[in-house]
Tab-separated table of C-alpha atoms in Angstrom:
chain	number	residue	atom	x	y	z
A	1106	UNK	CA	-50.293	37.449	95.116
A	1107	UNK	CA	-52.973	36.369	97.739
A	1108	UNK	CA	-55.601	36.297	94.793
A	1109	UNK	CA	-53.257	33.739	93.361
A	1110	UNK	CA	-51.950	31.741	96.269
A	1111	UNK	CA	-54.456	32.362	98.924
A	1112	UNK	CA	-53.407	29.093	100.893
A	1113	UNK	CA	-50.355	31.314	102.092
A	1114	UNK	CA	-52.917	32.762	104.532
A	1115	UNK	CA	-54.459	29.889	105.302
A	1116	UNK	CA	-53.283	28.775	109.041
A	1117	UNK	CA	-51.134	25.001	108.158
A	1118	UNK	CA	-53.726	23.169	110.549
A	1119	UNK	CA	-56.440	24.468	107.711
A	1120	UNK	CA	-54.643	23.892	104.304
A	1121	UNK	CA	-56.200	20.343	104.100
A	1122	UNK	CA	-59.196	20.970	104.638
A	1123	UNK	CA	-59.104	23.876	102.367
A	1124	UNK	CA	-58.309	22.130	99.565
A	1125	UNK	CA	-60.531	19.239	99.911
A	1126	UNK	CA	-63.362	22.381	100.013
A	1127	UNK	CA	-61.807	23.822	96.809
A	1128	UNK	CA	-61.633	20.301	95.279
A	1129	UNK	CA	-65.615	19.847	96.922
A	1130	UNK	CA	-66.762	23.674	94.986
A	1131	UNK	CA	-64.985	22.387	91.437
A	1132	UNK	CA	-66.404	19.234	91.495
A	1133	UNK	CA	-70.034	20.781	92.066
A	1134	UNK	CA	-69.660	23.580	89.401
A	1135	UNK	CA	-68.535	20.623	86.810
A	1136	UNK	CA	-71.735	18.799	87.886
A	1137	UNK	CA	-73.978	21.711	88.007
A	1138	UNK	CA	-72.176	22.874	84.374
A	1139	UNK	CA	-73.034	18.778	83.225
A	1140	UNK	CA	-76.759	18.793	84.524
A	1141	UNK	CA	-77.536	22.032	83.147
A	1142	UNK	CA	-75.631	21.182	79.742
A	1143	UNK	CA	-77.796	17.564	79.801
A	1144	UNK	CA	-81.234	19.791	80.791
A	1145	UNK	CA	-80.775	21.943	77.764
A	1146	UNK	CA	-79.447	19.552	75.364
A	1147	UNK	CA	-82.087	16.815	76.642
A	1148	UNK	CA	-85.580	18.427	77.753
A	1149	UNK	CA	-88.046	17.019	80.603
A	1150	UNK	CA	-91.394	18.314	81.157
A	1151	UNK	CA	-93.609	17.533	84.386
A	1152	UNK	CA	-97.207	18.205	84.064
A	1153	UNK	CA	-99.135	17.439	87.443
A	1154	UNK	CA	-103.364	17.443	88.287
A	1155	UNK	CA	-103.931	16.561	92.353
A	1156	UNK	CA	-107.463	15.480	92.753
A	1157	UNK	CA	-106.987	16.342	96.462
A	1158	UNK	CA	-106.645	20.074	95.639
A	1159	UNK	CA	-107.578	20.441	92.409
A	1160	UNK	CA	-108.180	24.651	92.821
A	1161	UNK	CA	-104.260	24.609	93.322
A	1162	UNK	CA	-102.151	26.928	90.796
A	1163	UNK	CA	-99.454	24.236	90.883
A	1164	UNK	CA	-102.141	22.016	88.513
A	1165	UNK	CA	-100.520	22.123	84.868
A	1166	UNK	CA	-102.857	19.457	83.186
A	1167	UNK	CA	-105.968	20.463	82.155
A	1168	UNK	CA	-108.902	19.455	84.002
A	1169	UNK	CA	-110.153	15.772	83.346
A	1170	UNK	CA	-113.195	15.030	82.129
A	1171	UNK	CA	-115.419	11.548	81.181
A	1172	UNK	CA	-115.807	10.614	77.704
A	1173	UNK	CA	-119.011	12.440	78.518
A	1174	UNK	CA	-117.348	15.513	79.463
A	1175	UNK	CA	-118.480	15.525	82.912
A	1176	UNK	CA	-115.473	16.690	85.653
A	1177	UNK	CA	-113.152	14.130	87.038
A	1178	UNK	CA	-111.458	16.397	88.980
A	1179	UNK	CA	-112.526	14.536	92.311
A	1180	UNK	CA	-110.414	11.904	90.475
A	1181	UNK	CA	-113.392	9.097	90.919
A	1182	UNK	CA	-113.526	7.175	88.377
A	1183	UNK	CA	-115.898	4.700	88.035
A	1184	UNK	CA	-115.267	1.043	86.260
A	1185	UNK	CA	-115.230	1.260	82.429
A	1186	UNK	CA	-115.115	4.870	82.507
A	1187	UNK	CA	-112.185	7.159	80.882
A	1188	UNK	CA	-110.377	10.269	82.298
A	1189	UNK	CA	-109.216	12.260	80.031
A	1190	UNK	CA	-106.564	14.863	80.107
A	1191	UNK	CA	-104.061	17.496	78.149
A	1192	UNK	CA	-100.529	18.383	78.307
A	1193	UNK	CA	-99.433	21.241	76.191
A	1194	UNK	CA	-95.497	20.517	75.119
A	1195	UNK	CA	-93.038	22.366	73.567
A	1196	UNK	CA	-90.093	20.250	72.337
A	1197	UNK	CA	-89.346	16.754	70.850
A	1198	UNK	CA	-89.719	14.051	73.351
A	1199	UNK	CA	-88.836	10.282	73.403
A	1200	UNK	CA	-90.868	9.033	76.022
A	1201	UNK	CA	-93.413	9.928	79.080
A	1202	UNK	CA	-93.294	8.186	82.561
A	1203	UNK	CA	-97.284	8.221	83.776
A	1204	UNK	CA	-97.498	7.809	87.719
A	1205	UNK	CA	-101.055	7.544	89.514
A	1206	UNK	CA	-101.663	7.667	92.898
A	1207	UNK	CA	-104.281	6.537	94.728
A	1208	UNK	CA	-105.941	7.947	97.673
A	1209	UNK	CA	-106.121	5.815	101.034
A	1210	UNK	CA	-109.652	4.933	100.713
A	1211	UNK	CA	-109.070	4.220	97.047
A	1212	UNK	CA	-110.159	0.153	95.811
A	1213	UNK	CA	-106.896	-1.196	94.748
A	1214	UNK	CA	-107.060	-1.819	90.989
A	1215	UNK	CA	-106.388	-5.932	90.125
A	1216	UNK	CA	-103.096	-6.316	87.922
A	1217	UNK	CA	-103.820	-5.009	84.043
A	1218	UNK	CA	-106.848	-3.082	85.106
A	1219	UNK	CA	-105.285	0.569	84.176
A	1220	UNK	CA	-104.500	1.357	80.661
A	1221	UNK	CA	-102.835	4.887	79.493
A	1222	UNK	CA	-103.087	6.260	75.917
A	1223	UNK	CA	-101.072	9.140	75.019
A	1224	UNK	CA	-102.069	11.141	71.650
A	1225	UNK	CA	-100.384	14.332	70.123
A	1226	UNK	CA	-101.827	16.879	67.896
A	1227	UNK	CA	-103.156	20.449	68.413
A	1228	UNK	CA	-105.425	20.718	71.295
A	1229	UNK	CA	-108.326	22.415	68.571
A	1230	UNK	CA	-107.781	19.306	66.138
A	1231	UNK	CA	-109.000	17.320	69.528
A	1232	UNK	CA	-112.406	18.673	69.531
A	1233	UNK	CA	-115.471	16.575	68.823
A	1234	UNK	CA	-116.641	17.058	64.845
A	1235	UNK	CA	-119.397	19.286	64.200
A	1236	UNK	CA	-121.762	19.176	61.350
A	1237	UNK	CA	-120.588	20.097	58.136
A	1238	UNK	CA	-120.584	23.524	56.587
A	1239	UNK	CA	-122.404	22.959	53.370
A	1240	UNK	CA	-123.912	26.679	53.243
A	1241	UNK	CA	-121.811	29.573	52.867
A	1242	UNK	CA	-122.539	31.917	56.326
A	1243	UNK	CA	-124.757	34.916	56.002
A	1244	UNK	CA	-122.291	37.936	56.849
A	1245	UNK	CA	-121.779	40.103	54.585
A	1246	UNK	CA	-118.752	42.766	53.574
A	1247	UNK	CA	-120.362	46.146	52.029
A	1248	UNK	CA	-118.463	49.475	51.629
A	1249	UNK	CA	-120.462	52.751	51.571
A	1250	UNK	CA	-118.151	55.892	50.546
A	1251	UNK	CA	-115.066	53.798	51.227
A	1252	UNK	CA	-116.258	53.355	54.396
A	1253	UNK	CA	-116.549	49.255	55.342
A	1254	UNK	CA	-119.685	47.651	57.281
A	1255	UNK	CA	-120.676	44.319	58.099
A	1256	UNK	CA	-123.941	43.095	57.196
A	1257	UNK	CA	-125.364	40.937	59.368
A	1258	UNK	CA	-128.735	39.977	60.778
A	1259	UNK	CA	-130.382	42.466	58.971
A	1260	UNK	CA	-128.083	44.965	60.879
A	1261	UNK	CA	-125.329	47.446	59.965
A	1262	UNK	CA	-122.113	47.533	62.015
A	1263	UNK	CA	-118.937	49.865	61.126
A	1264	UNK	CA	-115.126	47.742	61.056
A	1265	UNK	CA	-113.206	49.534	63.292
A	1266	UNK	CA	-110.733	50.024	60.241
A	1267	UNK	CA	-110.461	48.778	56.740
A	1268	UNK	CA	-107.870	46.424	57.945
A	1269	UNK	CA	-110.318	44.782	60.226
A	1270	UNK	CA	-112.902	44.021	57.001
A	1271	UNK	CA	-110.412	42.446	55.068
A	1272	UNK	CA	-109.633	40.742	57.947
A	1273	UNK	CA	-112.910	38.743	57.592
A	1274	UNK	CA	-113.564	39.380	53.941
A	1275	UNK	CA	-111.133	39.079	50.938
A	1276	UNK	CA	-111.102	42.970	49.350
A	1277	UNK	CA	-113.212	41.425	46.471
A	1278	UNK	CA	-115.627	40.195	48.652
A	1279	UNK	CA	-116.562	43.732	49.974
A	1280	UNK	CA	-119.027	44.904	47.734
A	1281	UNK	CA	-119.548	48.752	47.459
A	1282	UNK	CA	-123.305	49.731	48.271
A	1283	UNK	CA	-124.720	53.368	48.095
A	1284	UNK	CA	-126.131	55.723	50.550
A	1285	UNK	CA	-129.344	54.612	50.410
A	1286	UNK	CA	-128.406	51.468	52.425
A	1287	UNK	CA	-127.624	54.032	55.625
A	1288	UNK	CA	-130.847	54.638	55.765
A	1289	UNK	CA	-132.526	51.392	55.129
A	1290	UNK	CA	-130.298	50.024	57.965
A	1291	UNK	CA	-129.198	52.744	60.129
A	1292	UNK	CA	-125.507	51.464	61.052
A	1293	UNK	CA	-125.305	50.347	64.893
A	1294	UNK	CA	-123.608	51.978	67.507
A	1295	UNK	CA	-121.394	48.914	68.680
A	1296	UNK	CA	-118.943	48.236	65.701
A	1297	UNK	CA	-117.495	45.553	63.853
A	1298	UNK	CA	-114.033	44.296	65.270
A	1299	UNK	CA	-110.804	41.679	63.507
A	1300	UNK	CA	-112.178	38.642	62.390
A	1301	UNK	CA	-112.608	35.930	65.154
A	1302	UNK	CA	-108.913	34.056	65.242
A	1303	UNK	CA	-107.413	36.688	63.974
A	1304	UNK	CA	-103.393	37.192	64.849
A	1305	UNK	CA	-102.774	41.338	65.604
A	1306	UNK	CA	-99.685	42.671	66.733
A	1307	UNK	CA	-98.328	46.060	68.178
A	1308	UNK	CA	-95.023	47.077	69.718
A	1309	UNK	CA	-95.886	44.768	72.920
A	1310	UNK	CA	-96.615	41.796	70.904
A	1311	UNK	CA	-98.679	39.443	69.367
A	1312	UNK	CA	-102.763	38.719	70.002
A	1313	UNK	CA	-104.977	36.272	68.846
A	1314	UNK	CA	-108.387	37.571	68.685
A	1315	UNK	CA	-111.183	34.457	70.515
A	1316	UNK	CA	-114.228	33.315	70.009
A	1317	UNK	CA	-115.184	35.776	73.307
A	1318	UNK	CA	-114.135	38.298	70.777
A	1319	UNK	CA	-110.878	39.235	73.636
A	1320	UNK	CA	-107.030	39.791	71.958
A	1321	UNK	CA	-105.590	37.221	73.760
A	1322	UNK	CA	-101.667	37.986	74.189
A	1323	UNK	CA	-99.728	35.688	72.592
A	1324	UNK	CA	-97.196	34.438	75.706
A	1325	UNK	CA	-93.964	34.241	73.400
A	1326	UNK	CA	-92.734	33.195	69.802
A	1327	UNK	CA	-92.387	30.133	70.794
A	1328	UNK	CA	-95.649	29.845	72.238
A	1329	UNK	CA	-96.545	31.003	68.754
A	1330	UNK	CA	-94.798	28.883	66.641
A	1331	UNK	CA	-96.057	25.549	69.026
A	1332	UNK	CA	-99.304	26.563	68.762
A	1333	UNK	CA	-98.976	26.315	64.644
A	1334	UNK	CA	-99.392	29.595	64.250
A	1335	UNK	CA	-98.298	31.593	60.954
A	1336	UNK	CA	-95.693	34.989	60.824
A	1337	UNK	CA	-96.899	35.400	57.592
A	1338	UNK	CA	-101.075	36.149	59.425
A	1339	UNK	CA	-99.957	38.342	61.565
A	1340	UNK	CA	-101.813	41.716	61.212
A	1341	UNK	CA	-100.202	45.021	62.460
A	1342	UNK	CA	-102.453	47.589	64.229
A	1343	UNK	CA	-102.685	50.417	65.664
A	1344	UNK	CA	-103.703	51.345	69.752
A	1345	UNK	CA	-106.908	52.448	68.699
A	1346	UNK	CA	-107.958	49.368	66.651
A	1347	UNK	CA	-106.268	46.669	69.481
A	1348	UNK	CA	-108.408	48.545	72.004
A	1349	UNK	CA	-111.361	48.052	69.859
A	1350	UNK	CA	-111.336	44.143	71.813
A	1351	UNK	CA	-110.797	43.591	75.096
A	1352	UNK	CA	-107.854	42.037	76.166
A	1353	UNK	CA	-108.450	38.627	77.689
A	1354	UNK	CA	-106.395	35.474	79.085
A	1355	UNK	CA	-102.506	35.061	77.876
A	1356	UNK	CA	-102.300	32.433	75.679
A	1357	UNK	CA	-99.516	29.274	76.610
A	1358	UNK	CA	-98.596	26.156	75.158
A	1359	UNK	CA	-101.524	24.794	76.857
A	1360	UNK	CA	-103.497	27.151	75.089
A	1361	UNK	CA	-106.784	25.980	72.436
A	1362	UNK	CA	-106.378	27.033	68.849
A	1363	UNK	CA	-109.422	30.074	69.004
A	1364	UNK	CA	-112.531	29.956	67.376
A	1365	UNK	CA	-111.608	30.749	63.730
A	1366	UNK	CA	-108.690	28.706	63.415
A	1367	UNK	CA	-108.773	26.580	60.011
A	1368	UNK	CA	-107.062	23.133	60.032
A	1369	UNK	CA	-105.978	21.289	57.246
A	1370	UNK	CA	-105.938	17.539	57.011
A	1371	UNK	CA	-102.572	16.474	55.533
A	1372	UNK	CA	-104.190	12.612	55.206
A	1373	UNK	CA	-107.725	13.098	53.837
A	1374	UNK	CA	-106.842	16.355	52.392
A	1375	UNK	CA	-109.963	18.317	54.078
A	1376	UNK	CA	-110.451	21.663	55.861
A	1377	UNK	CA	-111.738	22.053	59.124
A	1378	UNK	CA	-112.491	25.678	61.441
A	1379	UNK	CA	-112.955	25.851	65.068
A	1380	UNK	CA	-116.324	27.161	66.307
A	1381	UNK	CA	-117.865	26.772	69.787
A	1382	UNK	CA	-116.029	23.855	71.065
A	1383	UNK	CA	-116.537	22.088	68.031
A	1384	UNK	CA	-114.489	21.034	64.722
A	1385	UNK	CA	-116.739	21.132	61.551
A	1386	UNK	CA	-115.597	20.271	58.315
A	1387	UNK	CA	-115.821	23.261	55.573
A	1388	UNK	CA	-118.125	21.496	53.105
A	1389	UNK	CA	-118.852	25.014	51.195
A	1390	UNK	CA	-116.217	25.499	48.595
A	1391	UNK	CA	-117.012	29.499	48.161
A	1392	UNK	CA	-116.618	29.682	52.283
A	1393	UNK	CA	-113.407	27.899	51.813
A	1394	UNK	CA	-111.780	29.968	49.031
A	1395	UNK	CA	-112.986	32.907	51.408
A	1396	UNK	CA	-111.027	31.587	54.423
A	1397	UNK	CA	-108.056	30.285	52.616
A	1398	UNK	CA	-107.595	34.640	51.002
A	1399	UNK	CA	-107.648	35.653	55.125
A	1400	UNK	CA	-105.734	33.040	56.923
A	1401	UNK	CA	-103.017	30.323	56.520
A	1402	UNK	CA	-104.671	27.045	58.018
A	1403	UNK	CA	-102.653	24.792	60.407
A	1404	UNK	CA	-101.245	21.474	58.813
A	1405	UNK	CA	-102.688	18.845	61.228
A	1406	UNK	CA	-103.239	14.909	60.838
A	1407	UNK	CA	-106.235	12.853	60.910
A	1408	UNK	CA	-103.959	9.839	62.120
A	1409	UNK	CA	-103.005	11.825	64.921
A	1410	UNK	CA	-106.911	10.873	66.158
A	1411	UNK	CA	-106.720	7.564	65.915
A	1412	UNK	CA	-103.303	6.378	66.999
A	1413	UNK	CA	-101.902	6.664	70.356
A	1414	UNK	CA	-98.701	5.593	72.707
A	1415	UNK	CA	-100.003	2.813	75.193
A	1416	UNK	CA	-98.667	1.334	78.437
A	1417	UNK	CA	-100.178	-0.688	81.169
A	1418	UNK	CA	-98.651	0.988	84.677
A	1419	UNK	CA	-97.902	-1.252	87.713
A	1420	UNK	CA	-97.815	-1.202	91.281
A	1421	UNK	CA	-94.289	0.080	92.838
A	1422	UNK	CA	-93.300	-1.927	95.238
A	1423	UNK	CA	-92.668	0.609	97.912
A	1424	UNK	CA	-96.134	2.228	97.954
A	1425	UNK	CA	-98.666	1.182	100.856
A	1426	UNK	CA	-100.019	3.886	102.230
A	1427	UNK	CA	-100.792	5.674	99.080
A	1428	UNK	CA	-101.032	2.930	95.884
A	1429	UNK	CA	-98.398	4.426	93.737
A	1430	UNK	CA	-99.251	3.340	89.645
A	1431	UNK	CA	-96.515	3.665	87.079
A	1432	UNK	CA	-95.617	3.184	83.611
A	1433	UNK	CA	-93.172	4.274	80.640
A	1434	UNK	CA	-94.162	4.708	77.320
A	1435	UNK	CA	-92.182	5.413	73.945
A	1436	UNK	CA	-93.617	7.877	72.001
A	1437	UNK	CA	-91.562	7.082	68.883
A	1438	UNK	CA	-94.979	6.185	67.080
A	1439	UNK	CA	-96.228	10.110	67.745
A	1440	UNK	CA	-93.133	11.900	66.916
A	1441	UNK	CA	-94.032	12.463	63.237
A	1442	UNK	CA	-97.461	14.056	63.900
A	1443	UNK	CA	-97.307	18.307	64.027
A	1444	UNK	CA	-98.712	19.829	67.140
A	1445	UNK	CA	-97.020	20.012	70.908
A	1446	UNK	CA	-100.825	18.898	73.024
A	1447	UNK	CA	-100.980	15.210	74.375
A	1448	UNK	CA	-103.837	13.557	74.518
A	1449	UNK	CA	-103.289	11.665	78.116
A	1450	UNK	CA	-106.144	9.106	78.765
A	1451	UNK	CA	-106.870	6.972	81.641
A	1452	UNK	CA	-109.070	3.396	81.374
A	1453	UNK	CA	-109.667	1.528	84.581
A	1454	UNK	CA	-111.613	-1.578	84.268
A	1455	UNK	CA	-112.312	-1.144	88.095
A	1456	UNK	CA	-113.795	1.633	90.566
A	1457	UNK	CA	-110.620	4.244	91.581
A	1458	UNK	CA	-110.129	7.004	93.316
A	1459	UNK	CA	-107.254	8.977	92.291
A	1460	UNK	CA	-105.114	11.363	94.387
A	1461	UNK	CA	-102.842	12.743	91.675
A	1462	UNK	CA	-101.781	12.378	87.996
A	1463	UNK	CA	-98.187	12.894	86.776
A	1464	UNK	CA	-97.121	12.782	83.078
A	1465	UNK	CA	-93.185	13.400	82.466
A	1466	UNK	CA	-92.234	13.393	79.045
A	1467	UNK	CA	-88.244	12.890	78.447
A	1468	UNK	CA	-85.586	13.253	76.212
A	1469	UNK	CA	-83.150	10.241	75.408
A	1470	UNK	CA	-79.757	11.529	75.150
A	1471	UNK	CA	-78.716	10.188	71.727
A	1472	UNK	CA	-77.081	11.294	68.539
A	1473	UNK	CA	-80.514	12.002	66.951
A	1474	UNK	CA	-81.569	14.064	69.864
A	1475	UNK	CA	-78.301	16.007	69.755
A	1476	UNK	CA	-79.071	16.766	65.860
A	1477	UNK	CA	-82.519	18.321	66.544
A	1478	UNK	CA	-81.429	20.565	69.430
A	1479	UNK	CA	-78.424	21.721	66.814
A	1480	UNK	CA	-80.865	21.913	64.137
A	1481	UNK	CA	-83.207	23.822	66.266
A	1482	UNK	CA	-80.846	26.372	67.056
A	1483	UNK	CA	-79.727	26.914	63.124
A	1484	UNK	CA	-83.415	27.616	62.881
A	1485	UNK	CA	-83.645	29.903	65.145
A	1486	UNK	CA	-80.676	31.868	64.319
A	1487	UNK	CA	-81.578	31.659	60.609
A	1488	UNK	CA	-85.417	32.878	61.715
A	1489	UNK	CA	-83.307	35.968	63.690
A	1490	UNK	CA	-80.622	36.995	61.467
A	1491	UNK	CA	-81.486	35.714	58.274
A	1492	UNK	CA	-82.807	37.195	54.903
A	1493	UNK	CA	-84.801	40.175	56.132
């Protein structure tokens, strides 16, 4: 009965209070059950870069840079110059609130001075465009005894397994070669490995293989499916043939497509492949029929480039000591473009020293928001339980 009634124990001089405290702790859980309903239903993400301590681990934008590429990270930027910065997202979101503040010793920027851009895409499909690949590379797939080498250089290197040569090559492609070529080019001692952005998997999960030739774990399927990624890529293998690469850093949503990865442009219909920081357009239809047999390319859009989410932030009012700079900005005019990176890009017309950067993007709680979080789930559950 005291589990029930325990007031009956409760001295008379304490049975107010009491149940103003018991009133008090079901009143919090309701709020705490509301906030956490709202959170889940409607998403927020903080990203933060202090130019004060920019070695900090609590940094989740990626370092700025000039239009130049050289480091902002001492947040100085000079008049007519443009930071530029990356979010990696996962989620829908229906605006971002931008706040920039300014150190002490910062000039104070005159009215309509700062202008933010916000772009979304893949973080890859950001790169600067290479040259075109008109020539179809030099590598070659040969098979000696069923046993697969790559030719390159002039030099003989042994796959690790057949899986890793067709990996690179589509089975067709490898041509069969006899003995004679052993000895000709004695094969090299250091092998061939998975084709550079290749996607491996094992028991502990998924890898994609970089341009430092590392498996880079793959930090979960949702990491995975943000990073337009395909199931359908995925290569199984075995200890000895994962080991054949050294494991390198775990890829997040703030991760860059890898060397390898093939984009295709929904609006100009073109192919694309990521190789050493640059984008370069597959020219070489051979190459491309090639690539297209070995990997699934990610659906991206040339738009994506070229239009952005502006907003002009303003002074708060309650802001002296440090010069606090904010601004909202819909991003209805992204939301149709595939990829979770933002493009975040700062213009200052004037000479600024920033202390920090802050980009939050939101979720407005309406009935279209609700839909996607439902339909989300019925994805998920489908992806789960569904036809197997």
């Amino acid at each position: 009965m005291i589990l029930f009634r325990p007031f009956t124990i409760v001295p008379e001089r304490f049975r107010s209070r009491y149940w103003l405290l018991r009133i008090a702790l079901f009143a919090s859980f309701i709020v705490g059950a509301f906030l956490f309903a709202y959170r889940t239903l409607f998403p927020s993400q903080e990203f933060l870069f202090s130019f004060s301590n920019p070695e900090t681990a609590k940094n989740t934008l990626e370092d700025p840079v000039g239009t130049d590429g050289t480091s902002l990270r001492k947040g100085r930027v000079a008049a007519g110059q443009t930071l530029r910065t990356f979010a990696g997202t996962v989620g829908s979101f229906s605006s971002a609130r931008i706040r920039i503040v300014l150190e002490k010793d910062s000039p104070i920027p005159s009215d309509g001075s700062l202008r933010i851009s916000l772009r979304k895409s893949y973080r890859s499909y950001f790169l600067p465009e290479g040259d075109p690949i008109r020539v179809i590379p030099k590598e070659r797939g040969l098979s000696v005894n069923g046993v697969p080498y790559l030719f390159l250089t002039e030099k003989l290197y042994p796959f690790v397994s057949e899986r890793a040569a067709v990996s690179r090559f589509p089975k067709e492609k490898i041509l069969a070669a006899s003995e004679e070529l052993l000895t000709i080019f004695p094969p090299q001692e250091s092998g061939a490995g998975f084709r550079t952005g290749a996607l491996l998997s094992d028991a502990q999960g998924v890898y994609a293989v970089g341009g430092d030739t590392k498996a880079h774990p793959i930090g979960s399927t949702e990491v995975f499916e943000t990073l337009g990624f395909h199931w359908n890529d995925v290569i199984p293998v075995s200890e000895e043939e994962l080991g054949f690469h050294k494991r390198g850093k775990i890829f997040l949503f703030d991760a860059a497509q890898p060397d390898g990865t093939v984009f295709h442009d929904t609006v100009k219909k073109g192919y694309s492949i990521v190789q050493d920081g640059m984008l370069l357009p597959i020219e070489n239809r051979e190459y491309l029929d090639s690539l297209l047999k070995v990997t699934t390319p990610i659906d991206a859009s040339s738009n994506s480039l070229s239009i952005a989410a502006t907003c002009v932030p303003e002074r708060t009012f309650f802001s002296f000591l440090n010069p606090n700079y904010v601004c909202d900005v819909p991003l209805d005019t992204l939301k149709s473009f595939p990829g979770g990176s933002f493009s975040v890009s700062l213009d200052s017309k004037s000479d600024l020293h920033a202390a920090s950067l802050t980009t939050t993007f939101s979720t407005k709680p309406d009935r279209s928001n609700f839909s996607l979080f439902l339909r989300q789930i019925r994805d998920r559950f489908s992806a789960a339980y569904g036809k197997r």
